[in-house]
JSON list of C-alpha atoms in Angstrom, two decimals:
[
{"chain": "C", "resi": 1, "resn": "MET", "atom": "CA", "xyz": [79.03, 312.49, 66.70]},
{"chain": "C", "resi": 2, "resn": "LEU", "atom": "CA", "xyz": [78.88, 315.48, 68.00]},
{"chain": "C", "resi": 3, "resn": "ASP", "atom": "CA", "xyz": [77.83, 316.68, 71.40]},
{"chain": "C", "resi": 4, "resn": "LEU", "atom": "CA", "xyz": [75.63, 319.45, 70.57]},
{"chain": "C", "resi": 5, "resn": "LYS", "atom": "CA", "xyz": [75.20, 320.46, 74.23]},
{"chain": "C", "resi": 6, "resn": "LYS", "atom": "CA", "xyz": [78.91, 320.84, 74.49]},
{"chain": "C", "resi": 7, "resn": "ASP", "atom": "CA", "xyz": [80.59, 321.55, 71.15]},
{"chain": "C", "resi": 8, "resn": "ARG", "atom": "CA", "xyz": [81.10, 324.13, 68.72]},
{"chain": "C", "resi": 9, "resn": "TYR", "atom": "CA", "xyz": [79.52, 323.82, 65.54]},
{"chain": "C", "resi": 10, "resn": "ILE", "atom": "CA", "xyz": [77.46, 325.78, 62.84]},
{"chain": "C", "resi": 11, "resn": "ILE", "atom": "CA", "xyz": [74.00, 324.99, 61.13]},
{"chain": "C", "resi": 12, "resn": "LEU", "atom": "CA", "xyz": [73.11, 326.68, 58.51]},
{"chain": "C", "resi": 13, "resn": "GLU", "atom": "CA", "xyz": [70.76, 327.04, 55.49]},
{"chain": "C", "resi": 14, "resn": "LEU", "atom": "CA", "xyz": [71.83, 328.08, 51.88]},
{"chain": "C", "resi": 15, "resn": "ILE", "atom": "CA", "xyz": [69.24, 329.04, 48.86]},
{"chain": "C", "resi": 16, "resn": "PRO", "atom": "CA", "xyz": [71.07, 328.27, 45.31]},
{"chain": "C", "resi": 17, "resn": "THR", "atom": "CA", "xyz": [69.51, 328.94, 42.35]},
{"chain": "C", "resi": 18, "resn": "ALA", "atom": "CA", "xyz": [70.30, 324.99, 41.00]},
{"chain": "C", "resi": 19, "resn": "SER", "atom": "CA", "xyz": [70.93, 321.67, 42.16]},
{"chain": "C", "resi": 20, "resn": "THR", "atom": "CA", "xyz": [74.37, 321.87, 41.51]},
{"chain": "C", "resi": 21, "resn": "LYS", "atom": "CA", "xyz": [77.10, 323.97, 41.73]},
{"chain": "C", "resi": 22, "resn": "GLU", "atom": "CA", "xyz": [78.33, 323.84, 38.16]},
{"chain": "C", "resi": 23, "resn": "ASN", "atom": "CA", "xyz": [74.85, 324.62, 37.05]},
{"chain": "C", "resi": 24, "resn": "GLY", "atom": "CA", "xyz": [74.07, 327.35, 39.89]},
{"chain": "C", "resi": 25, "resn": "GLU", "atom": "CA", "xyz": [74.83, 330.10, 42.58]},
{"chain": "C", "resi": 26, "resn": "ILE", "atom": "CA", "xyz": [74.39, 330.35, 45.90]},
{"chain": "C", "resi": 27, "resn": "ILE", "atom": "CA", "xyz": [71.59, 333.60, 46.43]},
{"chain": "C", "resi": 28, "resn": "GLN", "atom": "CA", "xyz": [71.94, 333.44, 50.19]},
{"chain": "C", "resi": 29, "resn": "LEU", "atom": "CA", "xyz": [73.33, 331.51, 53.14]},
{"chain": "C", "resi": 30, "resn": "SER", "atom": "CA", "xyz": [72.34, 332.16, 57.03]},
{"chain": "C", "resi": 31, "resn": "ALA", "atom": "CA", "xyz": [74.46, 330.40, 59.65]},
{"chain": "C", "resi": 32, "resn": "LEU", "atom": "CA", "xyz": [74.47, 330.35, 63.35]},
{"chain": "C", "resi": 33, "resn": "LYS", "atom": "CA", "xyz": [77.64, 329.62, 65.02]},
{"chain": "C", "resi": 34, "resn": "LEU", "atom": "CA", "xyz": [76.82, 328.09, 68.40]},
{"chain": "C", "resi": 35, "resn": "GLU", "atom": "CA", "xyz": [78.73, 326.96, 71.49]},
{"chain": "C", "resi": 36, "resn": "GLY", "atom": "CA", "xyz": [76.59, 324.17, 72.83]},
{"chain": "C", "resi": 37, "resn": "LEU", "atom": "CA", "xyz": [73.06, 325.24, 72.75]},
{"chain": "C", "resi": 38, "resn": "GLN", "atom": "CA", "xyz": [74.41, 329.22, 73.19]},
{"chain": "C", "resi": 39, "resn": "LEU", "atom": "CA", "xyz": [74.32, 331.49, 70.08]},
{"chain": "C", "resi": 40, "resn": "VAL", "atom": "CA", "xyz": [77.89, 332.99, 69.52]},
{"chain": "C", "resi": 41, "resn": "ASP", "atom": "CA", "xyz": [77.42, 334.68, 66.31]},
{"chain": "C", "resi": 42, "resn": "ARG", "atom": "CA", "xyz": [75.20, 334.87, 63.09]},
{"chain": "C", "resi": 43, "resn": "PHE", "atom": "CA", "xyz": [76.00, 335.23, 59.53]},
{"chain": "C", "resi": 44, "resn": "ASP", "atom": "CA", "xyz": [73.33, 336.24, 56.86]},
{"chain": "C", "resi": 45, "resn": "TYR", "atom": "CA", "xyz": [74.59, 336.98, 53.05]},
{"chain": "C", "resi": 46, "resn": "ARG", "atom": "CA", "xyz": [72.86, 337.43, 49.95]},
{"chain": "C", "resi": 47, "resn": "LEU", "atom": "CA", "xyz": [74.01, 337.89, 46.28]},
{"chain": "C", "resi": 48, "resn": "GLU", "atom": "CA", "xyz": [73.38, 341.81, 45.28]},
{"chain": "C", "resi": 49, "resn": "GLU", "atom": "CA", "xyz": [69.93, 341.47, 43.61]},
{"chain": "C", "resi": 50, "resn": "ASP", "atom": "CA", "xyz": [71.10, 342.60, 40.08]},
{"chain": "C", "resi": 51, "resn": "LYS", "atom": "CA", "xyz": [73.71, 339.55, 40.81]},
{"chain": "C", "resi": 52, "resn": "VAL", "atom": "CA", "xyz": [70.74, 336.91, 41.05]},
{"chain": "C", "resi": 53, "resn": "PRO", "atom": "CA", "xyz": [70.82, 335.14, 37.88]},
{"chain": "C", "resi": 54, "resn": "ILE", "atom": "CA", "xyz": [67.04, 334.38, 37.93]},
{"chain": "C", "resi": 55, "resn": "GLN", "atom": "CA", "xyz": [65.04, 337.10, 39.10]},
{"chain": "C", "resi": 56, "resn": "GLU", "atom": "CA", "xyz": [61.71, 334.87, 39.46]},
{"chain": "C", "resi": 57, "resn": "LEU", "atom": "CA", "xyz": [63.84, 333.96, 42.92]},
{"chain": "C", "resi": 58, "resn": "LEU", "atom": "CA", "xyz": [63.71, 337.60, 44.26]},
{"chain": "C", "resi": 59, "resn": "PRO", "atom": "CA", "xyz": [60.78, 337.16, 46.29]},
{"chain": "C", "resi": 60, "resn": "ILE", "atom": "CA", "xyz": [61.96, 334.00, 47.86]},
{"chain": "C", "resi": 61, "resn": "ILE", "atom": "CA", "xyz": [64.74, 336.22, 49.29]},
{"chain": "C", "resi": 62, "resn": "SER", "atom": "CA", "xyz": [63.10, 339.24, 49.65]},
{"chain": "C", "resi": 63, "resn": "TYR", "atom": "CA", "xyz": [62.56, 339.39, 53.40]},
{"chain": "C", "resi": 64, "resn": "ASP", "atom": "CA", "xyz": [64.52, 341.64, 55.77]},
{"chain": "C", "resi": 65, "resn": "PRO", "atom": "CA", "xyz": [66.63, 343.36, 53.11]},
{"chain": "C", "resi": 66, "resn": "ASP", "atom": "CA", "xyz": [68.43, 345.39, 56.09]},
{"chain": "C", "resi": 67, "resn": "SER", "atom": "CA", "xyz": [69.40, 342.31, 58.21]},
{"chain": "C", "resi": 68, "resn": "PHE", "atom": "CA", "xyz": [71.53, 340.86, 55.32]},
{"chain": "C", "resi": 69, "resn": "HIS", "atom": "CA", "xyz": [75.28, 341.81, 53.81]},
{"chain": "C", "resi": 70, "resn": "TYR", "atom": "CA", "xyz": [75.06, 341.98, 50.44]},
{"chain": "C", "resi": 71, "resn": "VAL", "atom": "CA", "xyz": [77.90, 340.68, 47.79]},
{"chain": "C", "resi": 72, "resn": "GLU", "atom": "CA", "xyz": [78.67, 340.41, 44.61]},
{"chain": "C", "resi": 73, "resn": "SER", "atom": "CA", "xyz": [79.71, 336.83, 43.48]},
{"chain": "C", "resi": 74, "resn": "THR", "atom": "CA", "xyz": [79.01, 333.12, 45.32]},
{"chain": "C", "resi": 75, "resn": "GLN", "atom": "CA", "xyz": [82.44, 332.96, 45.49]},
{"chain": "C", "resi": 76, "resn": "GLU", "atom": "CA", "xyz": [82.87, 336.03, 47.72]},
{"chain": "C", "resi": 77, "resn": "LEU", "atom": "CA", "xyz": [79.90, 334.82, 49.81]},
{"chain": "C", "resi": 78, "resn": "LEU", "atom": "CA", "xyz": [82.26, 331.36, 50.50]},
{"chain": "C", "resi": 79, "resn": "ASP", "atom": "CA", "xyz": [84.91, 333.22, 50.82]},
{"chain": "C", "resi": 80, "resn": "PHE", "atom": "CA", "xyz": [83.31, 335.47, 53.58]},
{"chain": "C", "resi": 81, "resn": "PHE", "atom": "CA", "xyz": [81.83, 332.15, 54.98]},
{"chain": "C", "resi": 82, "resn": "SER", "atom": "CA", "xyz": [84.86, 330.19, 55.09]},
{"chain": "C", "resi": 83, "resn": "SER", "atom": "CA", "xyz": [86.85, 332.90, 57.13]},
{"chain": "C", "resi": 84, "resn": "TRP", "atom": "CA", "xyz": [83.65, 333.46, 59.71]},
{"chain": "C", "resi": 85, "resn": "SER", "atom": "CA", "xyz": [83.09, 329.38, 60.12]},
{"chain": "C", "resi": 86, "resn": "GLU", "atom": "CA", "xyz": [86.86, 328.78, 61.08]},
{"chain": "C", "resi": 87, "resn": "ASP", "atom": "CA", "xyz": [87.17, 324.81, 61.31]},
{"chain": "C", "resi": 88, "resn": "LEU", "atom": "CA", "xyz": [83.94, 324.13, 62.93]},
{"chain": "C", "resi": 89, "resn": "PRO", "atom": "CA", "xyz": [81.88, 321.57, 62.19]},
{"chain": "C", "resi": 90, "resn": "LEU", "atom": "CA", "xyz": [78.71, 322.53, 59.98]},
{"chain": "C", "resi": 91, "resn": "LEU", "atom": "CA", "xyz": [75.49, 320.84, 60.66]},
{"chain": "C", "resi": 92, "resn": "ILE", "atom": "CA", "xyz": [73.57, 321.23, 56.97]},
{"chain": "C", "resi": 93, "resn": "MET", "atom": "CA", "xyz": [70.18, 319.78, 55.62]},
{"chain": "C", "resi": 94, "resn": "ASN", "atom": "CA", "xyz": [71.21, 316.91, 54.07]},
{"chain": "C", "resi": 95, "resn": "ASN", "atom": "CA", "xyz": [69.50, 317.70, 50.61]},
{"chain": "C", "resi": 96, "resn": "GLY", "atom": "CA", "xyz": [72.22, 316.85, 48.30]},
{"chain": "C", "resi": 97, "resn": "TYR", "atom": "CA", "xyz": [72.91, 320.24, 47.27]},
{"chain": "C", "resi": 98, "resn": "THR", "atom": "CA", "xyz": [74.15, 321.76, 49.94]},
{"chain": "C", "resi": 99, "resn": "GLU", "atom": "CA", "xyz": [77.12, 319.44, 50.68]},
{"chain": "C", "resi": 100, "resn": "ASN", "atom": "CA", "xyz": [77.69, 320.06, 46.87]},
{"chain": "C", "resi": 101, "resn": "TYR", "atom": "CA", "xyz": [78.18, 323.83, 47.12]},
{"chain": "C", "resi": 102, "resn": "LEU", "atom": "CA", "xyz": [79.94, 323.49, 49.97]},
{"chain": "C", "resi": 103, "resn": "ALA", "atom": "CA", "xyz": [82.39, 321.02, 48.94]},
{"chain": "C", "resi": 104, "resn": "ASP", "atom": "CA", "xyz": [85.50, 323.21, 48.58]},
{"chain": "C", "resi": 105, "resn": "LEU", "atom": "CA", "xyz": [85.36, 323.82, 52.70]},
{"chain": "C", "resi": 106, "resn": "THR", "atom": "CA", "xyz": [87.75, 321.73, 54.39]},
{"chain": "C", "resi": 107, "resn": "ASN", "atom": "CA", "xyz": [85.00, 321.47, 57.64]},
{"chain": "C", "resi": 108, "resn": "ASP", "atom": "CA", "xyz": [83.14, 318.38, 58.53]},
{"chain": "C", "resi": 109, "resn": "LYS", "atom": "CA", "xyz": [79.74, 318.37, 57.13]},
{"chain": "C", "resi": 110, "resn": "VAL", "atom": "CA", "xyz": [77.16, 316.52, 59.38]},
{"chain": "C", "resi": 111, "resn": "ALA", "atom": "CA", "xyz": [73.40, 316.49, 58.16]},
{"chain": "C", "resi": 112, "resn": "ILE", "atom": "CA", "xyz": [71.28, 317.64, 61.15]},
{"chain": "C", "resi": 113, "resn": "PHE", "atom": "CA", "xyz": [68.02, 315.85, 61.12]},
{"chain": "C", "resi": 114, "resn": "PRO", "atom": "CA", "xyz": [69.25, 312.74, 62.71]},
{"chain": "C", "resi": 115, "resn": "TYR", "atom": "CA", "xyz": [69.91, 314.98, 65.82]},
{"chain": "C", "resi": 116, "resn": "LEU", "atom": "CA", "xyz": [66.16, 315.85, 65.39]},
{"chain": "C", "resi": 117, "resn": "ASN", "atom": "CA", "xyz": [65.44, 312.43, 65.25]},
{"chain": "C", "resi": 118, "resn": "MET", "atom": "CA", "xyz": [64.13, 313.03, 61.87]},
{"chain": "C", "resi": 119, "resn": "GLU", "atom": "CA", "xyz": [64.50, 311.76, 58.13]},
{"chain": "C", "resi": 120, "resn": "PHE", "atom": "CA", "xyz": [65.47, 314.56, 54.88]},
{"chain": "C", "resi": 121, "resn": "SER", "atom": "CA", "xyz": [62.31, 314.57, 53.01]},
{"chain": "C", "resi": 122, "resn": "ASP", "atom": "CA", "xyz": [61.09, 317.10, 50.88]},
{"chain": "C", "resi": 123, "resn": "GLU", "atom": "CA", "xyz": [58.20, 318.34, 53.68]},
{"chain": "C", "resi": 124, "resn": "VAL", "atom": "CA", "xyz": [60.46, 317.98, 56.59]},
{"chain": "C", "resi": 125, "resn": "ILE", "atom": "CA", "xyz": [60.55, 321.48, 57.46]},
{"chain": "C", "resi": 126, "resn": "ARG", "atom": "CA", "xyz": [56.48, 321.32, 57.34]},
{"chain": "C", "resi": 127, "resn": "LEU", "atom": "CA", "xyz": [57.14, 318.10, 59.54]},
{"chain": "C", "resi": 128, "resn": "MET", "atom": "CA", "xyz": [59.91, 319.70, 61.92]},
{"chain": "C", "resi": 129, "resn": "ILE", "atom": "CA", "xyz": [57.34, 322.49, 62.39]},
{"chain": "C", "resi": 130, "resn": "GLU", "atom": "CA", "xyz": [54.65, 320.60, 63.12]},
{"chain": "C", "resi": 131, "resn": "LYS", "atom": "CA", "xyz": [56.57, 318.48, 65.53]},
{"chain": "C", "resi": 132, "resn": "TYR", "atom": "CA", "xyz": [58.37, 321.13, 67.78]},
{"chain": "C", "resi": 133, "resn": "HIS", "atom": "CA", "xyz": [55.05, 323.56, 67.25]},
{"chain": "C", "resi": 134, "resn": "LEU", "atom": "CA", "xyz": [57.44, 326.20, 65.76]},
{"chain": "C", "resi": 135, "resn": "VAL", "atom": "CA", "xyz": [56.33, 329.62, 64.43]},
{"chain": "C", "resi": 136, "resn": "GLU", "atom": "CA", "xyz": [56.61, 329.51, 60.54]},
{"chain": "C", "resi": 137, "resn": "SER", "atom": "CA", "xyz": [59.48, 331.58, 59.38]},
{"chain": "C", "resi": 138, "resn": "ASN", "atom": "CA", "xyz": [61.65, 332.65, 56.27]},
{"chain": "C", "resi": 139, "resn": "TYR", "atom": "CA", "xyz": [64.64, 331.94, 58.33]},
{"chain": "C", "resi": 140, "resn": "VAL", "atom": "CA", "xyz": [64.97, 327.79, 58.42]},
{"chain": "C", "resi": 141, "resn": "VAL", "atom": "CA", "xyz": [67.70, 328.22, 60.27]},
{"chain": "C", "resi": 142, "resn": "ASP", "atom": "CA", "xyz": [66.19, 329.51, 63.19]},
{"chain": "C", "resi": 143, "resn": "LEU", "atom": "CA", "xyz": [63.56, 326.86, 62.81]},
{"chain": "C", "resi": 144, "resn": "LEU", "atom": "CA", "xyz": [66.53, 324.46, 62.65]},
{"chain": "C", "resi": 145, "resn": "TYR", "atom": "CA", "xyz": [67.71, 325.99, 66.16]},
{"chain": "C", "resi": 146, "resn": "GLU", "atom": "CA", "xyz": [64.73, 326.00, 68.02]},
{"chain": "C", "resi": 147, "resn": "ALA", "atom": "CA", "xyz": [64.40, 322.32, 66.90]},
{"chain": "C", "resi": 148, "resn": "LEU", "atom": "CA", "xyz": [67.33, 321.63, 68.18]},
{"chain": "C", "resi": 149, "resn": "ILE", "atom": "CA", "xyz": [66.64, 323.12, 71.61]},
{"chain": "C", "resi": 150, "resn": "GLN", "atom": "CA", "xyz": [63.83, 321.61, 72.27]},
{"chain": "C", "resi": 151, "resn": "GLU", "atom": "CA", "xyz": [65.11, 318.45, 70.93]},
{"chain": "C", "resi": 152, "resn": "ILE", "atom": "CA", "xyz": [68.55, 318.19, 73.42]},
{"chain": "C", "resi": 153, "resn": "GLY", "atom": "CA", "xyz": [68.10, 320.64, 75.49]},
{"chain": "C", "resi": 154, "resn": "ASP", "atom": "CA", "xyz": [67.63, 320.48, 79.38]}
]
């Protein structure tokens, strides 16, 4: 088990178009590189709007357009992420599709919710916001970070 107070690791969130990479694409990936609980770097990438295969998903990712880097394909996004993430462990939402989309990465993939003393469910983000009294945000990765700080911080 990782020591989140000392180790280097990454927490991330991705938004796909389908539950499996064989049928979909990642349209957004946000990640935070941490050393202990200190933020070291941030990764915010999206597909170019005209490359998003399901245009109805655009409202989900339309916030903060200037805060993201834009790429033309999921493969390009994953290539950048693979380089950026080095070989650090990835703390992921254990929702099935996240691990599926990241299967080609050699990084260790670890479920984040056990560190928050929570189990994954369809309601886990709402429950996390309530448990830690967080302000709702489009950046789920930031909510996860805030929850980790509250749960394991000194």
